Amino acid sequence: MPVGTQGTVKGLTPAELQAAGTQILLANTYHLMLRPGSALIREQGGLHRFMAWDGPILTDSGGYQVLSLKELVRVREEGVHFRSHLDGSSEFLSPERSMEVQADLGSDIAVTLDHAVPLPADPETQRDAGERTLRWTERSLRHGRTLVTPEGREQLLFAIVQGGGDPDLRAEMAERTVALEGDGFAVGGLSVGETKEETWALARATTQVLPLDRPRYLMGMGTPLDLLDGIACGLDLFDCVLPTRNARNGMAFTTAGPINIRNAEHARSKEPLDAACGCEACVRYTRAYLRHLHLAGEILAHRMLTLHNVTFYQTLMAKARRAIDEGRFSSYAREFSEHYRERSGGPPASA
Amino acid sequence: MPVGTQGTVKGLTPAELQAAGTQILLANTYHLMLRPGSALIREQGGLHRFMAWDGPILTDSGGYQVLSLKELVRVREEGVHFRSHLDGSSEFLSPERSMEVQADLGSDIAVTLDHAVPLPADPETQRDAGERTLRWTERSLRHGRTLVTPEGREQLLFAIVQGGGDPDLRAEMAERTVALEGDGFAVGGLSVGETKEETWALARATTQVLPLDRPRYLMGMGTPLDLLDGIACGLDLFDCVLPTRNARNGMAFTTAGPINIRNAEHARSKEPLDAACGCEACVRYTRAYLRHLHLAGEILAHRMLTLHNVTFYQTLMAKARRAIDEGRFSSYAREFSEHYRERSGGPPASA
């Protein structure tokens, strides 16, 4: 899922997202509740109509953004009190409020409010956050089932599994979350300070408990290799700002690994970003031109690199789906990894 | 001509420019000679190929940009010494150098180097700049005829007519410029401090001397009403940053006059920017959505307002061409003006 934080995947139109192979978008509840406000979006007929995207939309619960605000966040049993990053005004997000905002937005998939903790954390903190997440999940699901979206579409409710850095706690939380009967499940609180090896051990501890007939969504990561590793752990949906955010910093994904278009080596290059890619950026423009646009701060640079990176991610996933259908996912993932080099100066592990 | 200062009309692709009705673009010699440098663009096959635009391109001479640099500009008979706005390095632009850069870029229309003066100015300064412009025009044309473009295309050379704020000097300069035999003529040094009435008197003093069988290009202005007034003065080509620059500031042109999408009155509007317009911005999005994007600083706001404004200008001109063909230009211009209101808070008179 490309990330459309403020009701747009930065720089792209819905038609371009579709041409890139996008099936579903993520939009951020936190950002949209503050601006332009969910009542306005409901009044406009919901987020699909507002942003002119007629494919599925998943909204997150806003919990992750609120808890990452550095200052003035108070977590209470009723919900989270915080101050808006826009104007400092006092705001409040509870399980009920999160679901109401998501119903206003009219997303196809809404996600329960959770309480994640950065790692490392002591066992008590992890347990405490996990138990609170379970109580909030129950409240989110109960209230969410009563709400109506602006277009009257059915909204699926995904429950987030937490559990910190302890695989046993993860498994317990997964089991108790499953009992609450979400339409799908999300794995949250990963890539928050632990090693990559730990990440996948924690993911597996969760997914092996989740029912096979419900989608599993890994929240907020990662690199192309992360996605393939995640699929191997039994995960189905992913979202990450890497392809879009890094595009604006000049980073383009290629089958040989990420490149930075700012680098002098591309100054006179007549090659496309990726000869294997059929997106508009690769069909029309040389690296030399895109580097010029990027250094000159031109919007078209952000736009073309974003289009390319989204195309790259969607192609990676489309090929993974095909490989799974044909029973050869492991060899697909291995072949991709052999050609793909995450050079220094490449992307961070997650974002 | 939409303005593609740095080898791109900010935010738009060539396909979008064409869909908006664009026939020809302007690119800025000054900016491109400094970054990425004209030698690089020649090596890439010329500006058409570099930016993937296969329609005509007009390049200006760079003189206007250089002379508007506030500091460290020295005008000498050989040319203009100046410092780059990018890194402060010493640069030099002469008639010969300007034509060489434009030949490297491979534009379809190159423009001679001129010396414009801001108004008001004393008669001696105006005469002096006019005489220098004539000498530079002769040098530009002589040298320009010897140059070869990267694609081997024929390059038309347009000569700029100056003459300051004195209609008699304008007429004299026009006559003496015509004798130098440009392929077309440009009217420069207008909208530099004089009243609108004076602008059109000076333009008429020039155009009435120019040959009827050569195109006349009014440089760097203006509003929709300016364009219609300019056509009435016998002018054929125009360029202006208004539709593109003002789009990024939230200003959209409509048949009822300019609106600013930031204004609260649009916060809940389900109307398009202009119900009479068929561009992607007007077909897909409400004012409420575009206002949200603009206030959130989203690239798509700049992109959609730019697309709309370019479409608006091209439609205005396409209708003007049709009206001229059908012998009803005056009534077309009058009807447009009756509906179009330049409200306070609207665009500046020129840019």
XYZ file of C-alpha atoms in Angstrom:
702
model
C 0.000 0.000 0.000
C 1.506 3.320 -1.057
C 1.057 5.849 1.747
C -1.334 8.725 1.099
C -0.846 10.512 4.407
C -2.892 13.616 3.769
C -5.354 12.173 1.266
C -2.845 12.036 -1.605
C 0.169 9.898 -2.413
C 2.565 12.801 -2.681
C 2.770 14.022 -6.274
C 0.725 11.299 -7.991
C -2.804 11.097 -9.346
C -5.082 8.083 -8.817
C -4.713 7.193 -12.513
C -0.933 7.069 -12.129
C -1.185 4.943 -8.999
C -3.385 2.510 -10.866
C -1.033 2.442 -13.855
C 1.773 1.628 -11.413
C -0.171 -1.450 -10.310
C -1.560 -0.090 -7.036
C -4.524 -2.069 -5.690
C -5.023 -0.386 -2.333
C -3.841 2.793 -0.579
C -3.181 3.689 3.032
C -4.370 7.017 4.456
C -3.471 8.417 7.872
C -6.277 8.977 10.344
C -4.132 11.233 12.541
C -3.305 13.687 9.752
C -6.760 13.780 8.207
C -8.587 14.209 11.529
C -6.509 17.337 12.156
C -6.656 18.659 8.591
C -9.082 19.037 6.884
C -11.049 17.182 9.595
C -13.075 14.023 9.139
C -16.467 15.783 9.284
C -15.527 17.769 6.187
C -14.449 14.607 4.365
C -17.703 12.846 5.319
C -19.599 15.864 4.017
C -17.659 15.591 0.753
C -18.855 12.002 0.351
C -15.921 10.229 1.987
C -12.243 9.921 1.203
C -12.693 7.897 -1.995
C -14.695 10.642 -3.605
C -12.641 13.449 -1.996
C -9.369 12.187 -3.450
C -10.946 10.594 -6.555
C -9.584 7.110 -5.785
C -12.122 4.362 -6.371
C -9.963 1.428 -5.244
C -9.793 0.197 -1.643
C -8.388 2.385 1.134
C -7.000 1.231 4.478
C -6.866 3.795 7.260
C -4.627 3.332 10.266
C -5.896 4.149 13.751
C -3.751 7.227 14.331
C -2.189 5.635 17.399
C 1.270 5.297 15.926
C 1.474 8.969 14.881
C 0.123 10.245 18.177
C 2.543 8.146 20.216
C 5.484 9.308 18.112
C 4.794 12.946 18.952
C 7.744 13.873 21.117
C 5.984 16.095 23.601
C 2.768 16.458 25.466
C 1.393 12.991 24.919
C -0.486 11.465 27.843
C -1.701 7.903 27.550
C -4.700 7.227 29.797
C -7.061 4.286 29.894
C -9.751 6.307 28.112
C -7.385 7.218 25.273
C -4.481 9.483 24.312
C -4.354 13.191 24.994
C -1.998 15.055 22.693
C -1.314 18.350 21.029
C -1.714 18.901 17.293
C 1.584 19.201 15.393
C -0.131 21.860 13.270
C -1.216 24.435 15.829
C -0.579 22.973 19.298
C -4.288 22.637 20.074
C -5.387 19.972 22.582
C -6.673 16.831 20.941
C -7.892 13.464 22.129
C -7.844 10.087 20.464
C -9.718 7.160 21.989
C -10.617 3.791 20.464
C -14.135 5.098 19.852
C -12.942 8.402 18.366
C -10.464 6.651 16.072
C -13.174 4.394 14.681
C -15.528 7.347 14.225
C -12.913 9.261 12.261
C -12.230 6.197 10.129
C -15.963 5.722 9.533
C -16.186 9.386 8.486
C -13.332 8.814 6.048
C -15.216 5.778 4.757
C -12.172 3.568 4.339
C -12.675 -0.027 3.233
C -10.471 -1.259 6.065
C -10.291 0.451 9.449
C -7.739 -0.460 12.088
C -8.169 -0.601 15.880
C -6.365 1.768 18.219
C -3.297 0.241 19.841
C -0.547 1.155 22.285
C 2.926 0.446 20.894
C 6.167 0.831 22.872
C 9.647 1.520 21.498
C 12.163 -1.278 22.107
C 14.028 -2.083 24.242
C 11.449 -1.806 27.035
C 11.130 -3.576 30.356
C 8.747 -6.568 30.574
C 6.220 -4.700 32.707
C 5.897 -1.871 30.188
C 5.471 -4.353 27.346
C 2.845 -6.352 29.208
C 1.039 -3.205 30.262
C 0.908 -1.831 26.700
C -0.176 -5.222 25.371
C -3.037 -5.521 27.869
C -4.159 -1.963 27.131
C -4.042 -2.736 23.409
C -6.362 -5.700 23.996
C -8.848 -3.563 25.919
C -8.676 -0.854 23.244
C -9.078 -3.463 20.508
C -12.272 -4.696 22.123
C -13.609 -1.149 22.477
C -12.572 -0.298 18.877
C -14.304 -3.339 17.401
C -17.456 -2.961 19.500
C -17.875 0.706 18.590
C -16.681 0.288 14.998
C -19.454 -2.260 14.290
C -22.075 0.395 15.062
C -20.832 3.036 12.620
C -21.919 3.907 9.092
C -19.635 5.179 6.353
C -20.648 8.119 4.134
C -21.095 5.918 1.088
C -22.694 3.108 3.085
C -19.852 0.724 2.184
C -19.105 -2.135 4.511
C -15.963 -1.396 6.501
C -13.690 -4.269 7.479
C -12.116 -3.906 10.917
C -8.545 -5.091 11.421
C -7.249 -5.706 14.941
C -3.640 -4.842 15.785
C -1.504 -7.344 17.655
C 1.175 -5.890 19.945
C 3.378 -7.714 22.461
C 6.677 -5.827 22.406
C 9.967 -7.679 21.995
C 9.023 -10.962 23.668
C 7.953 -13.764 21.284
C 5.920 -15.485 24.004
C 4.035 -12.312 24.813
C 3.495 -11.790 21.054
C 1.987 -15.274 20.730
C -0.244 -14.742 23.751
C -1.414 -11.367 22.476
C -2.083 -12.814 19.032
C -4.215 -15.592 20.520
C -6.209 -13.219 22.712
C -6.635 -10.759 19.821
C -7.921 -13.479 17.509
C -10.599 -14.240 20.091
C -11.908 -10.691 19.575
C -12.799 -11.552 15.978
C -11.347 -8.925 13.708
C -11.923 -9.184 9.959
C -8.164 -9.196 9.570
C -5.108 -8.702 11.747
C -2.265 -6.231 11.812
C 1.170 -6.777 13.302
C 2.256 -3.560 14.997
C 5.166 -2.365 17.062
C 7.908 -3.867 14.925
C 11.042 -2.180 13.578
C 11.079 0.069 16.646
C 14.635 -0.515 17.800
C 15.128 -4.296 17.685
C 17.450 -6.137 15.256
C 16.101 -7.403 11.945
C 16.494 -10.989 13.161
C 14.358 -10.169 16.203
C 11.800 -8.450 13.975
C 11.171 -11.608 11.995
C 11.179 -13.849 15.052
C 8.502 -11.614 16.599
C 6.519 -11.528 13.352
C 6.595 -15.320 13.128
C 5.547 -15.664 16.761
C 2.472 -13.634 15.793
C 1.607 -15.029 12.368
C 1.806 -18.667 13.457
C -1.121 -17.988 15.782
C -3.230 -15.914 13.369
C -6.013 -17.714 11.450
C -5.110 -18.665 7.888
C -8.341 -17.347 6.419
C -7.828 -13.715 7.469
C -5.399 -11.200 5.911
C -2.324 -10.240 7.924
C -0.914 -6.750 7.622
C 2.604 -5.789 8.676
C 2.510 -2.120 9.649
C 5.009 0.467 8.521
C 7.852 -1.450 6.932
C 9.950 -1.845 4.809
C 12.629 -2.231 2.157
C 12.094 -4.518 -0.857
C 13.988 -7.264 0.967
C 11.830 -6.716 4.070
C 8.710 -7.263 2.000
C 9.992 -10.552 0.650
C 11.037 -11.634 4.169
C 7.621 -10.568 5.438
C 5.850 -12.631 2.808
C 7.977 -15.597 3.860
C 6.671 -15.037 7.407
C 3.104 -15.349 6.149
C 2.260 -11.653 5.869
C -0.042 -10.329 3.147
C -0.283 -6.541 3.312
C 2.410 -3.934 3.791
C 2.694 -0.182 3.894
C 5.787 1.935 3.945
C 6.759 5.517 3.172
C 10.165 4.434 1.824
C 9.300 4.410 -1.893
C 7.572 7.794 -1.741
C 9.601 9.647 0.920
C 12.961 8.491 -0.390
C 11.949 9.455 -3.925
C 11.746 13.037 -2.768
C 15.255 12.704 -1.353
C 16.530 11.521 -4.746
C 16.572 7.798 -4.035
C 15.360 5.457 -6.763
C 14.920 1.711 -6.383
C 16.333 -0.436 -9.172
C 16.665 -4.168 -9.707
C 20.391 -3.755 -8.899
C 19.633 -1.884 -5.669
C 18.863 1.698 -4.704
C 20.669 4.579 -6.404
C 20.828 8.228 -5.430
C 20.123 10.419 -8.408
C 22.119 13.268 -6.819
C 25.360 11.340 -7.299
C 27.803 12.798 -9.847
C 28.030 9.448 -11.641
C 24.570 10.104 -13.093
C 25.326 13.649 -14.354
C 25.821 12.622 -17.979
C 24.031 9.276 -17.942
C 21.707 8.619 -20.862
C 20.354 5.526 -19.092
C 16.898 5.370 -17.517
C 16.561 4.834 -13.766
C 15.946 1.137 -14.399
C 16.136 -0.401 -17.869
C 13.784 -3.184 -16.706
C 11.008 -0.705 -15.793
C 8.210 0.507 -18.026
C 7.035 3.508 -15.984
C 6.796 6.970 -17.513
C 9.998 8.111 -15.763
C 11.987 5.237 -17.247
C 10.418 5.369 -20.700
C 10.844 9.130 -21.183
C 13.788 10.415 -19.187
C 17.504 9.879 -18.692
C 19.190 9.824 -15.318
C 20.987 13.024 -16.386
C 17.665 14.851 -16.796
C 16.168 13.522 -13.569
C 19.372 14.466 -11.699
C 19.173 17.985 -13.137
C 15.523 18.281 -12.069
C 16.308 17.000 -8.584
C 19.256 19.344 -8.053
C 17.149 22.233 -9.345
C 14.426 21.384 -6.822
C 11.858 20.744 -9.539
C 8.508 19.138 -8.677
C 8.792 16.862 -11.706
C 11.816 15.151 -10.109
C 9.796 14.218 -7.015
C 6.895 13.193 -9.174
C 8.877 10.963 -11.547
C 10.979 9.297 -8.838
C 7.845 8.656 -6.778
C 6.088 7.159 -9.788
C 9.090 4.969 -10.483
C 9.484 3.777 -6.891
C 5.800 2.958 -6.511
C 5.964 1.069 -9.809
C 9.045 -0.769 -8.563
C 7.344 -1.861 -5.333
C 4.114 -2.859 -7.061
C 6.016 -4.852 -9.666
C 7.982 -6.602 -6.905
C 4.726 -7.570 -5.202
C 2.901 -8.538 -8.409
C 5.757 -10.885 -9.258
C 5.692 -12.269 -5.703
C 1.952 -12.991 -6.040
C 2.542 -14.770 -9.319
C 5.446 -16.752 -7.853
C 3.261 -17.797 -4.899
C 0.489 -18.901 -7.274
C 3.018 -20.957 -9.193
C 4.635 -22.435 -6.087
C 8.053 -20.863 -6.630
C 8.133 -17.977 -4.178
C 11.368 -19.041 -2.461
C 13.348 -19.123 -5.692
C 11.825 -15.776 -6.759
C 12.863 -14.158 -3.482
C 16.337 -15.690 -3.676
C 16.909 -14.534 -7.257
C 15.728 -11.017 -6.462
C 18.016 -10.835 -3.423
C 21.018 -11.995 -5.424
C 20.727 -9.055 -7.827
C 19.594 -6.460 -5.317
C 22.334 -4.764 -3.310
C 21.556 -2.365 -0.491
C 24.607 -0.170 -0.824
C 25.784 2.180 1.883
C 24.021 5.437 1.268
C 20.976 3.355 0.476
C 17.710 3.414 2.363
C 17.381 3.052 6.105
C 16.080 -0.312 7.245
C 12.607 1.057 7.743
C 10.634 4.254 8.092
C 4.094 29.857 -24.247
C 4.157 28.269 -20.803
C 7.485 28.992 -19.130
C 9.815 26.037 -18.604
C 12.573 27.921 -16.833
C 14.828 25.026 -15.888
C 13.876 22.642 -18.701
C 10.477 21.765 -17.219
C 7.185 23.592 -16.830
C 7.028 23.195 -13.076
C 5.109 20.056 -12.159
C 3.825 19.048 -15.598
C 4.847 16.436 -18.131
C 5.052 17.110 -21.885
C 1.955 14.938 -22.425
C -0.019 17.096 -19.977
C 1.191 20.297 -21.638
C 0.026 18.963 -24.972
C -3.332 17.886 -23.552
C -3.709 21.436 -22.212
C -3.350 22.751 -25.778
C 0.268 23.905 -25.574
C 1.903 24.387 -28.979
C 5.237 25.891 -27.950
C 7.264 26.295 -24.745
C 9.725 28.899 -23.518
C 12.958 27.859 -21.791
C 15.367 30.207 -20.029
C 18.879 30.455 -21.395
C 20.199 32.082 -18.228
C 19.069 29.265 -15.930
C 20.060 26.406 -18.202
C 23.527 27.819 -18.981
C 24.253 27.850 -15.242
C 22.603 24.503 -14.468
C 23.052 21.895 -15.855
C 25.086 23.826 -18.470
C 24.409 23.974 -22.195
C 27.292 21.633 -23.126
C 25.642 18.855 -21.120
C 22.300 19.474 -22.819
C 23.965 19.430 -26.266
C 25.630 16.150 -25.328
C 22.199 14.774 -24.340
C 20.901 15.555 -27.819
C 19.466 19.005 -27.144
C 16.691 20.326 -24.944
C 13.841 18.649 -26.854
C 15.232 15.220 -26.189
C 16.488 16.111 -22.671
C 13.034 17.181 -21.499
C 11.110 14.840 -23.834
C 9.174 17.669 -25.512
C 8.900 17.274 -29.263
C 7.015 20.495 -29.985
C 8.706 23.828 -30.672
C 10.807 25.595 -28.016
C 11.670 29.276 -27.851
C 14.685 30.253 -25.766
C 15.170 33.777 -24.517
C 18.585 35.394 -24.645
C 19.240 35.442 -20.903
C 19.631 39.210 -20.952
C 16.508 39.933 -18.949
C 17.447 37.554 -16.119
C 21.028 38.791 -15.952
C 19.993 42.431 -15.839
C 17.449 41.745 -13.082
C 20.170 40.380 -10.783
C 20.352 42.979 -8.092
C 24.086 42.958 -7.518
C 27.349 42.639 -9.320
C 26.104 43.173 -12.846
C 28.400 45.165 -15.126
C 27.184 46.001 -18.615
C 30.076 46.547 -21.045
C 30.072 46.865 -24.801
C 31.382 43.300 -25.138
C 28.586 41.880 -22.971
C 27.388 41.522 -19.393
C 29.568 40.383 -16.509
C 27.559 38.932 -13.633
C 27.656 36.494 -10.763
C 25.677 33.278 -10.744
C 22.680 33.310 -8.387
C 23.526 29.676 -7.607
C 27.097 29.882 -6.335
C 28.312 33.446 -6.899
C 30.796 32.396 -9.584
C 31.807 34.977 -12.229
C 29.935 34.560 -15.474
C 29.806 36.420 -18.769
C 27.028 36.744 -21.311
C 27.713 38.344 -24.685
C 25.588 38.325 -27.830
C 27.821 35.574 -29.214
C 27.754 33.521 -26.006
C 23.957 33.798 -25.739
C 23.511 32.497 -29.275
C 25.977 29.661 -28.641
C 24.102 28.568 -25.541
C 20.813 28.718 -27.447
C 22.319 26.692 -30.296
C 23.519 24.118 -27.742
C 20.000 23.936 -26.363
C 18.744 23.464 -29.906
C 15.675 25.625 -29.552
C 13.500 26.214 -32.602
C 13.502 29.945 -31.960
C 16.488 31.785 -30.469
C 16.326 35.397 -29.370
C 19.021 38.080 -29.637
C 20.705 39.618 -26.598
C 19.270 43.000 -25.626
C 19.754 45.724 -23.039
C 16.519 46.674 -21.298
C 16.160 49.516 -18.806
C 13.595 49.867 -16.025
C 11.204 52.808 -16.427
C 11.173 55.673 -15.737
C 14.639 56.377 -17.136
C 16.191 59.537 -18.580
C 16.254 59.932 -22.379
C 20.010 59.459 -22.602
C 19.891 56.094 -20.766
C 17.044 54.921 -22.995
C 18.817 55.976 -26.189
C 22.064 54.443 -25.001
C 20.438 51.074 -24.173
C 18.541 51.146 -27.469
C 21.692 51.776 -29.516
C 23.560 49.031 -27.612
C 20.656 46.666 -28.236
C 20.931 47.359 -31.980
C 24.668 46.632 -31.978
C 24.090 43.463 -29.921
C 21.243 42.420 -32.214
C 23.539 42.662 -35.225
C 26.257 40.642 -33.449
C 23.691 38.074 -32.249
C 22.213 37.536 -35.706
C 25.599 37.405 -37.456
C 27.002 34.849 -35.020
C 23.742 32.934 -34.659
C 23.614 32.244 -38.417
C 26.905 30.331 -38.176
C 25.855 27.903 -35.449
C 24.545 24.352 -35.633
C 22.042 22.801 -33.236
C 22.564 19.300 -31.788
C 19.735 17.802 -33.827
C 20.617 19.825 -36.955
C 17.248 21.607 -36.837
C 16.996 25.024 -38.408
C 16.890 27.696 -35.711
C 14.850 30.832 -36.309
C 16.404 33.992 -34.883
C 14.120 36.637 -33.387
C 15.423 40.174 -32.869
C 14.326 42.131 -29.781
C 13.153 45.715 -30.177
C 13.838 48.031 -27.227
C 13.377 51.814 -27.042
C 12.352 52.488 -23.460
C 9.306 54.610 -22.664
C 9.378 56.933 -25.703
C 7.055 55.919 -28.563
C 9.202 57.767 -31.132
C 12.343 55.991 -29.965
C 10.399 52.689 -30.053
C 9.365 53.326 -33.677
C 12.911 54.280 -34.673
C 14.354 51.197 -32.956
C 11.757 48.970 -34.589
C 12.619 50.340 -38.034
C 16.357 49.934 -37.530
C 15.871 46.424 -36.066
C 13.750 45.346 -39.030
C 16.631 46.337 -41.309
C 18.760 43.700 -39.543
C 16.467 40.969 -40.879
C 15.399 38.734 -38.032
C 13.103 35.802 -38.728
C 10.693 37.324 -36.248
C 10.623 40.188 -33.775
C 10.238 40.465 -30.031
C 8.997 43.479 -28.110
C 11.064 43.787 -24.943
C 11.340 46.189 -22.040
C 7.616 46.593 -21.386
C 5.738 46.302 -18.090
C 8.843 47.586 -16.297
C 7.288 50.436 -14.347
C 5.120 52.293 -16.851
C 1.288 52.452 -16.769
C -0.750 49.910 -18.703
C -1.877 52.670 -21.085
C 1.754 53.547 -21.795
C 2.564 49.844 -22.287
C 0.069 49.506 -25.117
C 1.036 52.844 -26.692
C 4.664 51.684 -26.747
C 3.679 48.262 -28.086
C 1.655 49.879 -30.887
C 4.509 52.258 -31.742
C 6.593 49.122 -32.281
C 4.147 46.793 -34.017
C 3.005 49.357 -36.560
C 6.547 49.392 -37.931
C 7.157 45.626 -37.877
C 6.595 43.657 -41.113
C 3.240 41.890 -41.335
C 4.749 38.610 -42.527
C 6.916 38.002 -39.453
C 5.716 36.841 -36.023
C 5.765 39.373 -33.191
C 6.441 38.219 -29.654
C 5.587 40.260 -26.550
C 8.048 39.258 -23.858
C 7.118 38.409 -20.295
C 3.499 39.480 -19.885
C 0.707 39.115 -18.847
C -2.764 38.575 -17.458
C -5.554 37.112 -19.612
C -6.760 40.647 -20.354
C -3.197 41.676 -21.266
C -3.047 38.880 -23.815
C -6.260 40.002 -25.470
C -5.040 43.622 -25.459
C -1.735 42.451 -26.895
C -3.467 40.572 -29.702
C -5.423 43.753 -30.466
C -2.033 45.519 -30.800
C -0.998 42.999 -33.438
C 1.088 40.705 -31.249
C 1.238 36.946 -31.883
C 3.313 35.218 -29.206
C 3.339 35.669 -25.456
C 5.062 34.150 -22.470
C 4.344 34.709 -18.834
C 5.004 32.959 -15.532
C 1.624 34.086 -14.136
C -0.353 30.895 -14.833
C 2.374 28.624 -13.462
C 3.863 30.730 -10.651
C 0.517 31.899 -9.316
C -0.789 28.329 -9.388
C 1.842 27.445 -6.804
C 0.593 30.344 -4.674
C -2.941 28.970 -4.833
C -4.306 31.235 -7.553
C -6.540 29.683 -10.189
C -7.851 31.483 -13.265
C -11.542 31.063 -14.019
C -13.879 32.547 -16.581
C -15.280 34.736 -13.788
C -11.810 35.935 -12.786
C -8.998 34.647 -10.603
C -9.762 32.907 -7.312
C -7.449 32.036 -4.455
C -7.983 28.469 -3.371
C -6.695 29.302 0.137
C -9.778 31.386 0.844
C -12.172 29.999 3.458
C -15.111 30.317 1.061
C -13.785 27.258 -0.795
C -13.347 25.056 2.305
C -16.541 23.054 1.738
C -17.094 23.753 -1.929
C -18.028 20.773 -4.060
C -17.571 22.861 -7.208
C -14.629 22.427 -9.567
C -12.195 25.320 -10.079
C -14.044 26.251 -13.264
C -17.184 24.456 -14.403
C -16.406 25.486 -17.991
C -13.030 23.696 -17.954
C -12.339 20.103 -18.976
C -8.846 19.707 -17.472
C -8.068 16.849 -15.080
C -8.174 19.175 -12.059
C -11.692 20.344 -12.929
C -13.026 16.950 -13.975
C -11.779 15.065 -10.899
C -11.519 17.390 -7.931
C -13.575 19.781 -5.844
C -12.317 23.142 -4.653
C -12.511 21.729 -1.111
C -10.021 18.983 -1.964
C -7.652 21.292 -3.846
C -7.779 23.786 -0.969
C -6.930 21.005 1.484
C -3.987 19.909 -0.675
C -2.749 23.474 -1.013
C -2.952 24.210 2.713
C -1.208 20.898 3.437
C 1.622 21.878 1.060
C 0.975 18.895 -1.198
C 2.681 18.672 -4.606
C -0.588 17.605 -6.209
C -2.073 21.026 -5.430
C 0.681 22.789 -7.365
C 0.414 20.260 -10.131
C -3.369 20.464 -10.537
C -3.575 24.269 -10.306
C -0.723 24.590 -12.797
C -2.439 22.185 -15.171
C -5.668 24.115 -14.840
C -4.078 27.535 -15.351
C -2.109 26.427 -18.399
C -5.306 24.910 -19.808
C -7.124 28.169 -19.085
C -4.534 30.262 -20.919
C -4.317 27.880 -23.877
C -8.094 27.775 -24.188
C -8.228 31.570 -24.101
C -5.700 31.727 -26.931
C -7.248 28.906 -28.959
C -10.575 30.716 -28.847
C -8.851 33.964 -29.794
C -7.284 32.271 -32.847
C -10.664 30.915 -33.895
C -12.293 34.308 -33.379
C -9.602 35.964 -35.520
C -10.114 33.371 -38.259
C -13.819 34.092 -38.175
C -13.404 37.870 -38.104
C -14.975 38.364 -34.669
C -11.983 38.920 -32.389
C -13.211 42.245 -30.973
C -16.519 40.823 -29.824
C -14.755 37.758 -28.370
C -12.376 39.958 -26.373
C -15.234 42.188 -25.214
C -17.385 39.260 -24.084
C -14.492 37.668 -22.213
C -13.705 40.952 -20.458
C -17.309 41.430 -19.397
C -17.310 38.154 -17.467
C -13.748 38.280 -16.212
C -13.172 40.316 -13.056
C -9.708 40.954 -11.700
C -10.660 41.179 -8.042
C -8.440 42.717 -5.431
C -6.283 39.930 -4.141
C -6.050 38.774 -7.723
C -2.904 38.547 -9.765
C -0.398 41.363 -10.173
C -0.590 43.152 -13.502
C 2.395 41.241 -14.821
C 5.339 39.119 -13.770
